[in-house]
Amino acid sequence: MHNIDEKYMKMCFTLAKKGKGKVLPNPMVGCVVLNKDGKVVSKGYHKKYGENHAEREALLKLKNNEAEGGILYVNLEPCSHYGKTPPCVDLIIEHKLKKVVIAMRDPNPKVDGLMKLKQAGIEVVEGVLEDEARFLNRIFIKNITQKQPYVVLKTATTMDGKIATHTGDSKWITSDDSRKLVYAMRKEFDCILTSSNTVIADNPSMIVEKVQMKCVLDKDMRTAVDAKIYQQGKVYVATKKNTPLKDGQLDLKSVLKELYKQGICTVFVECGGKLAGAFLKENLVDEIYQFIAPKILNDNTGKSCFDGDCQEKISQTKNLQIYETKIIGKDLLIKSICL
Ligand code: AOF
Ligand code: ZN
């Protein structure tokens, strides 16, 4: 029986992923409905922010009583609140389903759908492929539970983890293919964040699209007003005037909270070792995209991708979990989650 649940839950994930890039700040959700004979009679997914939830999409396609006594699969607990749409649990109850199978509970505090379903006499199974479901909606979970954007930090290093020589020379460590991929990746994030050091050293333009923004961390307002980064798109500059300080530096968590208030769900950090190290130390990085070029600087005065304090023990390392590796031109891209 469990295998059947997993089979239909995987189908929900596949449907849910069709909403990728279109549903934030809402979750990606897919739904599959079986009739009482175990036949799939409807499918649906959340297509776009503000539109019908997956369950509603699937159930509204059905004729009266078509799903009576059947099973509804959905990767997130059905909602019980009035948001942009009425509660999905009411529709599930109206359609007289016998059982609802979910992967994970909804971390949204407004939602307590399971209780309402149980009260209506509907059997509930939860936790089917829960880890996969949490991974799928990791951005939504981070946003709603911590009121902070999901942070992905990008770094491009030699095989010995260096991003530049001691003189600051860094052009180029990774290949054209990798750099082109980074430009393409930027579009997937609401905000591209960098430091005053990077703006001063590299003068990048970091072109963004209409809906996106850039953020420059410039405590002492050292960047030039005519720096390329300010010439296009919306830019939020965090300075000591608008951001609290922590140990004499801009408090990174406050910056992230402010960005979230401005509607930012995802942040792509592209900066040098100093800021990258600070983000890491504060445990504010959710994921790292590391491009590694097949080059070795072989010089311990070279700049590291993550600056930090002296650590005595390997047990003090930050631990990550790799979830994707890819060869990009001559380089290797490693995507990992910070544990
Ligand atoms: C979705 N799509 O398929 C499901 C959601 O503001 P609303 O009314 O769209 O409600 C959004 C909340 O509904 C969302 O945060 C999540 O807790 C719940 N479930 N949301 O956008 C869906 N099932
Ligand atoms: Zn709903």
Short mmCIF file of C-alpha atoms and ligand atoms in Angstrom, two decimals:
data_model
loop_
_atom_site.label_atom_id
_atom_site.label_comp_id
_atom_site.label_asym_id
_atom_site.label_seq_id
_atom_site.Cartn_x
_atom_site.Cartn_y
_atom_site.Cartn_z
CA MET A 1 0.00 0.00 0.00
CA HIS A 2 2.81 2.36 0.89
CA ASN A 3 4.35 2.03 -2.58
CA ILE A 4 1.11 3.14 -4.14
CA ASP A 5 1.06 6.19 -1.90
CA GLU A 6 4.62 7.01 -2.96
CA LYS A 7 3.76 6.54 -6.63
CA TYR A 8 0.92 9.07 -6.48
CA MET A 9 2.89 11.44 -4.25
CA LYS A 10 5.68 11.48 -6.87
CA MET A 11 3.02 12.35 -9.42
CA CYS A 12 2.02 15.28 -7.17
CA PHE A 13 5.66 16.46 -7.06
CA THR A 14 5.91 16.33 -10.87
CA LEU A 15 2.71 18.38 -11.17
CA ALA A 16 3.83 20.79 -8.43
CA LYS A 17 7.13 21.50 -10.24
CA LYS A 18 5.20 22.88 -13.23
CA GLY A 19 4.59 25.92 -11.04
CA LYS A 20 8.32 26.50 -10.45
CA GLY A 21 9.26 30.15 -10.72
CA LYS A 22 5.61 31.25 -10.92
CA VAL A 23 4.10 30.66 -7.47
CA LEU A 24 6.37 32.28 -4.87
CA PRO A 25 5.73 33.38 -2.13
CA ASN A 26 3.29 30.48 -2.26
CA PRO A 27 4.33 26.82 -2.32
CA MET A 28 4.55 24.49 -5.31
CA VAL A 29 1.65 22.07 -4.92
CA GLY A 30 0.32 19.20 -7.02
CA CYS A 31 -2.77 17.07 -6.46
CA VAL A 32 -4.01 13.72 -7.80
CA VAL A 33 -7.53 12.38 -7.20
CA LEU A 34 -8.50 8.71 -7.40
CA ASN A 35 -12.08 7.47 -7.48
CA LYS A 36 -13.34 4.68 -5.19
CA ASP A 37 -12.03 2.06 -7.67
CA GLY A 38 -8.49 3.49 -7.46
CA LYS A 39 -8.56 5.07 -10.90
CA VAL A 40 -7.01 8.53 -11.44
CA VAL A 41 -9.94 10.82 -12.26
CA SER A 42 -8.33 14.23 -11.94
CA LYS A 43 -5.06 16.10 -11.49
CA GLY A 44 -4.23 19.70 -10.73
CA TYR A 45 -1.45 21.99 -9.65
CA HIS A 46 -0.97 25.50 -8.36
CA LYS A 47 -0.20 27.38 -11.56
CA LYS A 48 0.50 30.91 -10.50
CA TYR A 49 0.66 33.05 -7.36
CA GLY A 50 -2.85 34.09 -6.29
CA GLU A 51 -4.61 31.52 -8.47
CA ASN A 52 -6.45 28.34 -7.45
CA HIS A 53 -4.74 25.94 -5.10
CA ALA A 54 -3.82 22.52 -6.48
CA GLU A 55 -6.71 20.73 -4.74
CA ARG A 56 -9.25 23.21 -6.12
CA GLU A 57 -7.76 22.89 -9.61
CA ALA A 58 -8.18 19.12 -9.46
CA LEU A 59 -11.61 18.97 -7.79
CA LEU A 60 -13.28 21.63 -9.95
CA LYS A 61 -12.65 19.48 -13.01
CA LEU A 62 -14.83 16.70 -11.57
CA LYS A 63 -18.52 16.08 -12.03
CA ASN A 64 -20.66 15.71 -8.91
CA ASN A 65 -19.81 12.63 -6.83
CA GLU A 66 -17.17 11.42 -9.29
CA ALA A 67 -14.61 11.27 -6.48
CA GLU A 68 -17.00 10.08 -3.74
CA GLY A 69 -15.29 7.45 -1.60
CA GLY A 70 -11.97 8.13 -3.35
CA ILE A 71 -8.51 9.28 -2.30
CA LEU A 72 -6.93 12.70 -2.72
CA TYR A 73 -3.13 12.97 -2.85
CA VAL A 74 -1.47 16.34 -2.29
CA ASN A 75 2.10 17.22 -1.30
CA LEU A 76 1.01 19.88 1.25
CA GLU A 77 -1.67 19.82 3.93
CA PRO A 78 -4.86 21.26 2.40
CA CYS A 79 -5.64 24.75 3.61
CA SER A 80 -8.43 25.64 6.03
CA HIS A 81 -8.24 29.43 5.82
CA TYR A 82 -9.84 32.09 3.65
CA GLY A 83 -6.96 33.60 1.70
CA LYS A 84 -7.12 34.57 -1.95
CA THR A 85 -9.33 31.50 -2.35
CA PRO A 86 -11.75 29.71 0.02
CA PRO A 87 -10.50 26.74 2.12
CA CYS A 88 -9.60 23.63 0.12
CA VAL A 89 -10.73 21.36 2.97
CA ASP A 90 -14.35 22.50 2.46
CA LEU A 91 -14.21 21.45 -1.17
CA ILE A 92 -12.64 18.10 -0.23
CA ILE A 93 -15.44 17.50 2.27
CA GLU A 94 -18.09 18.50 -0.30
CA HIS A 95 -16.68 15.99 -2.79
CA LYS A 96 -17.01 13.27 -0.14
CA LEU A 97 -13.51 11.84 -0.40
CA LYS A 98 -12.78 8.94 1.91
CA LYS A 99 -9.10 9.60 2.44
CA VAL A 100 -6.50 12.34 2.05
CA VAL A 101 -2.78 11.54 1.75
CA ILE A 102 -0.25 14.33 2.26
CA ALA A 103 3.53 14.58 2.29
CA MET A 104 3.92 17.34 4.85
CA ARG A 105 1.97 19.62 7.15
CA ASP A 106 1.66 23.26 6.15
CA PRO A 107 4.11 25.44 8.15
CA ASN A 108 1.74 28.37 7.55
CA PRO A 109 0.31 29.05 11.05
CA LYS A 110 -3.06 30.01 9.50
CA VAL A 111 -3.55 26.45 8.27
CA ASP A 112 -4.93 23.50 10.26
CA GLY A 113 -6.54 21.47 7.53
CA LEU A 114 -5.88 18.02 8.96
CA MET A 115 -7.99 18.63 12.01
CA LYS A 116 -10.95 19.79 9.92
CA LEU A 117 -10.67 16.75 7.66
CA LYS A 118 -10.54 14.35 10.60
CA GLN A 119 -13.54 16.07 12.20
CA ALA A 120 -15.43 15.46 8.97
CA GLY A 121 -14.62 11.73 9.23
CA ILE A 122 -12.02 11.69 6.45
CA GLU A 123 -9.05 9.38 6.99
CA VAL A 124 -5.72 11.21 6.85
CA VAL A 125 -2.29 9.77 6.05
CA GLU A 126 0.67 12.11 6.47
CA GLY A 127 4.43 12.02 5.97
CA VAL A 128 4.57 10.23 2.59
CA LEU A 129 7.93 11.22 0.99
CA GLU A 130 8.11 14.08 3.47
CA ASP A 131 11.84 14.82 3.01
CA GLU A 132 11.38 15.24 -0.74
CA ALA A 133 8.37 17.48 -0.16
CA ARG A 134 10.34 19.67 2.25
CA PHE A 135 13.20 19.92 -0.22
CA LEU A 136 10.81 20.86 -3.02
CA ASN A 137 9.29 23.71 -0.99
CA ARG A 138 12.42 24.72 0.93
CA ILE A 139 12.08 28.36 -0.15
CA PHE A 140 8.42 28.60 0.95
CA ILE A 141 9.26 26.91 4.28
CA LYS A 142 12.18 29.26 4.98
CA ASN A 143 10.12 32.34 4.06
CA ILE A 144 7.06 31.50 6.09
CA THR A 145 8.79 30.15 9.21
CA GLN A 146 11.61 32.68 9.50
CA LYS A 147 10.25 35.73 7.66
CA GLN A 148 13.55 35.88 5.81
CA PRO A 149 14.49 35.33 2.19
CA TYR A 150 16.12 32.09 1.07
CA VAL A 151 19.82 32.81 0.53
CA VAL A 152 21.98 31.17 -2.14
CA LEU A 153 25.63 32.15 -2.16
CA LYS A 154 27.67 31.76 -5.32
CA THR A 155 31.41 31.37 -5.40
CA ALA A 156 33.92 30.67 -8.17
CA THR A 157 37.19 29.17 -7.01
CA THR A 158 40.34 27.35 -7.94
CA MET A 159 40.68 23.77 -6.75
CA ASP A 160 42.42 25.10 -3.64
CA GLY A 161 39.43 27.30 -2.81
CA LYS A 162 40.91 30.64 -3.90
CA ILE A 163 38.92 33.44 -5.52
CA ALA A 164 41.84 35.78 -6.29
CA THR A 165 45.56 36.26 -5.83
CA HIS A 166 46.75 38.44 -2.94
CA THR A 167 46.77 41.42 -5.35
CA GLY A 168 43.07 40.86 -6.01
CA ASP A 169 43.53 39.52 -9.54
CA SER A 170 40.60 37.23 -10.28
CA LYS A 171 39.92 37.52 -14.01
CA TRP A 172 39.18 34.85 -14.79
CA ILE A 173 39.21 31.76 -12.66
CA THR A 174 36.18 30.01 -14.16
CA SER A 175 35.43 29.60 -17.85
CA ASP A 176 33.09 31.57 -20.12
CA ASP A 177 30.48 28.81 -19.86
CA SER A 178 30.34 29.11 -16.09
CA ARG A 179 30.11 32.88 -16.17
CA LYS A 180 27.32 32.74 -18.73
CA LEU A 181 25.46 30.27 -16.54
CA VAL A 182 25.77 32.66 -13.60
CA TYR A 183 24.12 35.42 -15.65
CA ALA A 184 21.26 33.05 -16.45
CA MET A 185 20.96 31.93 -12.83
CA ARG A 186 20.53 35.48 -11.59
CA LYS A 187 17.10 35.63 -13.25
CA GLU A 188 15.85 32.94 -10.88
CA PHE A 189 16.29 35.19 -7.84
CA ASP A 190 14.31 38.19 -6.61
CA CYS A 191 17.43 40.02 -5.47
CA ILE A 192 21.16 39.96 -6.25
CA LEU A 193 23.22 41.04 -3.27
CA THR A 194 26.82 42.21 -3.24
CA SER A 195 29.29 44.18 -1.15
CA SER A 196 30.86 47.61 -1.49
CA ASN A 197 34.24 45.84 -1.83
CA THR A 198 33.04 43.97 -4.92
CA VAL A 199 31.47 47.13 -6.41
CA ILE A 200 34.71 49.07 -5.86
CA ALA A 201 37.05 46.29 -7.03
CA ASP A 202 35.14 44.91 -10.03
CA ASN A 203 32.54 47.58 -10.89
CA PRO A 204 30.02 44.93 -12.03
CA SER A 205 26.74 46.02 -13.63
CA MET A 206 24.69 42.99 -12.49
CA ILE A 207 21.82 43.69 -14.88
CA VAL A 208 18.44 42.67 -13.46
CA GLU A 209 14.96 42.35 -14.92
CA LYS A 210 11.97 44.56 -14.10
CA VAL A 211 10.67 42.60 -11.14
CA GLN A 212 14.07 42.03 -9.56
CA MET A 213 16.27 44.25 -7.45
CA LYS A 214 19.88 44.55 -6.38
CA CYS A 215 21.21 45.15 -2.91
CA VAL A 216 24.59 46.65 -2.09
CA LEU A 217 25.98 46.43 1.45
CA ASP A 218 27.85 49.68 1.84
CA LYS A 219 28.15 50.58 5.52
CA ASP A 220 30.22 53.75 5.05
CA MET A 221 28.81 54.77 1.66
CA ARG A 222 32.12 54.21 -0.10
CA THR A 223 30.75 53.24 -3.52
CA ALA A 224 30.70 55.87 -6.26
CA VAL A 225 27.28 57.13 -7.35
CA ASP A 226 28.28 56.47 -10.95
CA ALA A 227 29.25 52.83 -10.29
CA LYS A 228 27.74 50.61 -13.00
CA ILE A 229 25.55 48.73 -10.53
CA TYR A 230 23.49 51.89 -9.90
CA GLN A 231 22.91 52.59 -13.58
CA GLN A 232 20.18 50.02 -14.16
CA GLY A 233 17.32 48.54 -12.15
CA LYS A 234 16.19 49.11 -8.60
CA VAL A 235 18.97 49.08 -5.99
CA TYR A 236 18.60 48.99 -2.23
CA VAL A 237 21.75 50.24 -0.50
CA ALA A 238 22.14 49.09 3.10
CA THR A 239 24.25 51.59 5.06
CA LYS A 240 24.94 52.36 8.72
CA LYS A 241 22.17 54.98 8.44
CA ASN A 242 19.37 52.52 7.64
CA THR A 243 20.68 49.27 9.16
CA PRO A 244 21.64 48.30 12.74
CA LEU A 245 25.27 47.35 13.32
CA LYS A 246 26.64 44.18 14.90
CA ASP A 247 30.29 44.08 15.98
CA GLY A 248 30.86 47.26 13.96
CA GLN A 249 29.48 45.74 10.73
CA LEU A 250 26.05 45.90 9.09
CA ASP A 251 23.83 43.33 10.78
CA LEU A 252 23.26 40.90 7.93
CA LYS A 253 20.14 39.38 9.42
CA SER A 254 18.53 42.83 9.66
CA VAL A 255 19.34 43.44 6.00
CA LEU A 256 17.68 40.14 5.04
CA LYS A 257 14.61 40.90 7.17
CA GLU A 258 14.32 44.29 5.47
CA LEU A 259 14.56 42.68 2.03
CA TYR A 260 11.84 40.21 3.00
CA LYS A 261 9.63 43.13 4.06
CA GLN A 262 10.21 44.55 0.59
CA GLY A 263 8.79 41.33 -0.90
CA ILE A 264 12.05 39.52 -1.60
CA CYS A 265 11.76 35.70 -1.27
CA THR A 266 15.14 34.70 -2.70
CA VAL A 267 18.56 36.34 -2.60
CA PHE A 268 21.60 35.45 -4.71
CA VAL A 269 24.80 36.57 -2.98
CA GLU A 270 27.81 37.31 -5.17
CA CYS A 271 30.69 38.79 -3.23
CA GLY A 272 34.24 38.29 -1.98
CA GLY A 273 35.53 36.16 0.87
CA LYS A 274 34.96 38.71 3.60
CA LEU A 275 31.20 39.08 3.21
CA ALA A 276 30.75 35.43 2.17
CA GLY A 277 32.57 34.36 5.33
CA ALA A 278 30.40 36.67 7.45
CA PHE A 279 27.16 35.31 5.95
CA LEU A 280 28.37 31.79 6.62
CA LYS A 281 29.46 32.53 10.18
CA GLU A 282 26.03 33.96 10.98
CA ASN A 283 24.36 30.84 9.53
CA LEU A 284 22.46 32.95 7.04
CA VAL A 285 23.30 30.90 3.95
CA ASP A 286 20.79 28.26 2.88
CA GLU A 287 22.64 27.00 -0.17
CA ILE A 288 25.99 27.33 -1.91
CA TYR A 289 26.61 27.16 -5.65
CA GLN A 290 30.33 26.60 -6.00
CA PHE A 291 31.99 26.73 -9.40
CA ILE A 292 35.39 25.05 -9.26
CA ALA A 293 37.91 25.61 -12.05
CA PRO A 294 40.58 22.97 -12.73
CA LYS A 295 43.30 25.35 -11.54
CA ILE A 296 45.44 25.46 -8.42
CA LEU A 297 46.91 28.74 -7.22
CA ASN A 298 49.35 27.01 -4.87
CA ASP A 299 49.82 30.17 -2.80
CA ASN A 300 48.57 30.57 0.73
CA THR A 301 48.48 34.35 0.40
CA GLY A 302 45.74 33.98 -2.22
CA LYS A 303 42.23 35.10 -1.20
CA SER A 304 39.91 32.41 0.11
CA CYS A 305 36.26 32.09 -0.81
CA PHE A 306 35.23 32.19 2.86
CA ASP A 307 37.26 34.28 5.32
CA GLY A 308 36.91 33.37 8.96
CA ASP A 309 38.51 32.95 12.34
CA CYS A 310 41.07 30.38 13.43
CA GLN A 311 39.43 26.97 13.95
CA GLU A 312 41.23 24.23 15.87
CA LYS A 313 39.07 21.25 15.10
CA ILE A 314 37.50 19.70 12.03
CA SER A 315 34.42 19.25 14.17
CA GLN A 316 34.00 23.05 13.84
CA THR A 317 33.41 22.86 10.08
CA LYS A 318 30.16 24.03 8.54
CA ASN A 319 28.57 20.95 7.04
CA LEU A 320 26.69 20.81 3.80
CA GLN A 321 24.84 18.29 1.75
CA ILE A 322 25.53 18.12 -1.96
CA TYR A 323 22.38 17.67 -4.05
CA GLU A 324 23.64 18.33 -7.56
CA THR A 325 26.92 18.29 -9.45
CA LYS A 326 27.41 19.26 -13.07
CA ILE A 327 30.32 19.79 -15.45
CA ILE A 328 30.02 23.28 -16.94
CA GLY A 329 32.50 23.68 -19.78
CA LYS A 330 35.84 22.99 -18.10
CA ASP A 331 34.53 23.61 -14.58
CA LEU A 332 32.58 21.73 -11.96
CA LEU A 333 29.45 23.18 -10.36
CA ILE A 334 28.50 21.86 -6.93
CA LYS A 335 25.12 22.80 -5.48
CA SER A 336 24.74 22.08 -1.78
CA ILE A 337 22.44 22.80 1.11
CA CYS A 338 23.87 24.18 4.37
CA LEU A 339 22.86 21.84 7.15
C1 AOF B 1 -1.06 27.78 -2.66
N1 AOF B 1 -1.30 26.79 -3.53
O1 AOF B 1 -1.93 24.72 -4.01
C2 AOF B 1 -1.84 25.34 -1.75
C3 AOF B 1 -1.57 26.39 -0.83
O2 AOF B 1 -3.09 33.36 -0.12
P1 AOF B 1 -3.74 32.11 -0.58
O3 AOF B 1 -5.19 32.03 -0.37
O4 AOF B 1 -3.36 31.75 -1.99
O5 AOF B 1 -3.15 30.96 0.36
C4 AOF B 1 -1.81 30.64 0.34
C5 AOF B 1 -1.53 29.61 1.40
O6 AOF B 1 -2.32 28.45 1.18
C6 AOF B 1 -0.10 29.10 1.33
O7 AOF B 1 0.75 29.89 2.09
C7 AOF B 1 -0.22 27.71 1.90
O8 AOF B 1 -0.13 27.78 3.29
C8 AOF B 1 -1.64 27.27 1.55
N2 AOF B 1 -1.69 26.22 0.51
N3 AOF B 1 -1.17 27.59 -1.34
O9 AOF B 1 -0.72 28.89 -3.08
C9 AOF B 1 -1.70 25.58 -3.14
N4 AOF B 1 -2.25 24.14 -1.35
ZN ZN B 2 -5.88 25.52 -0.37
#
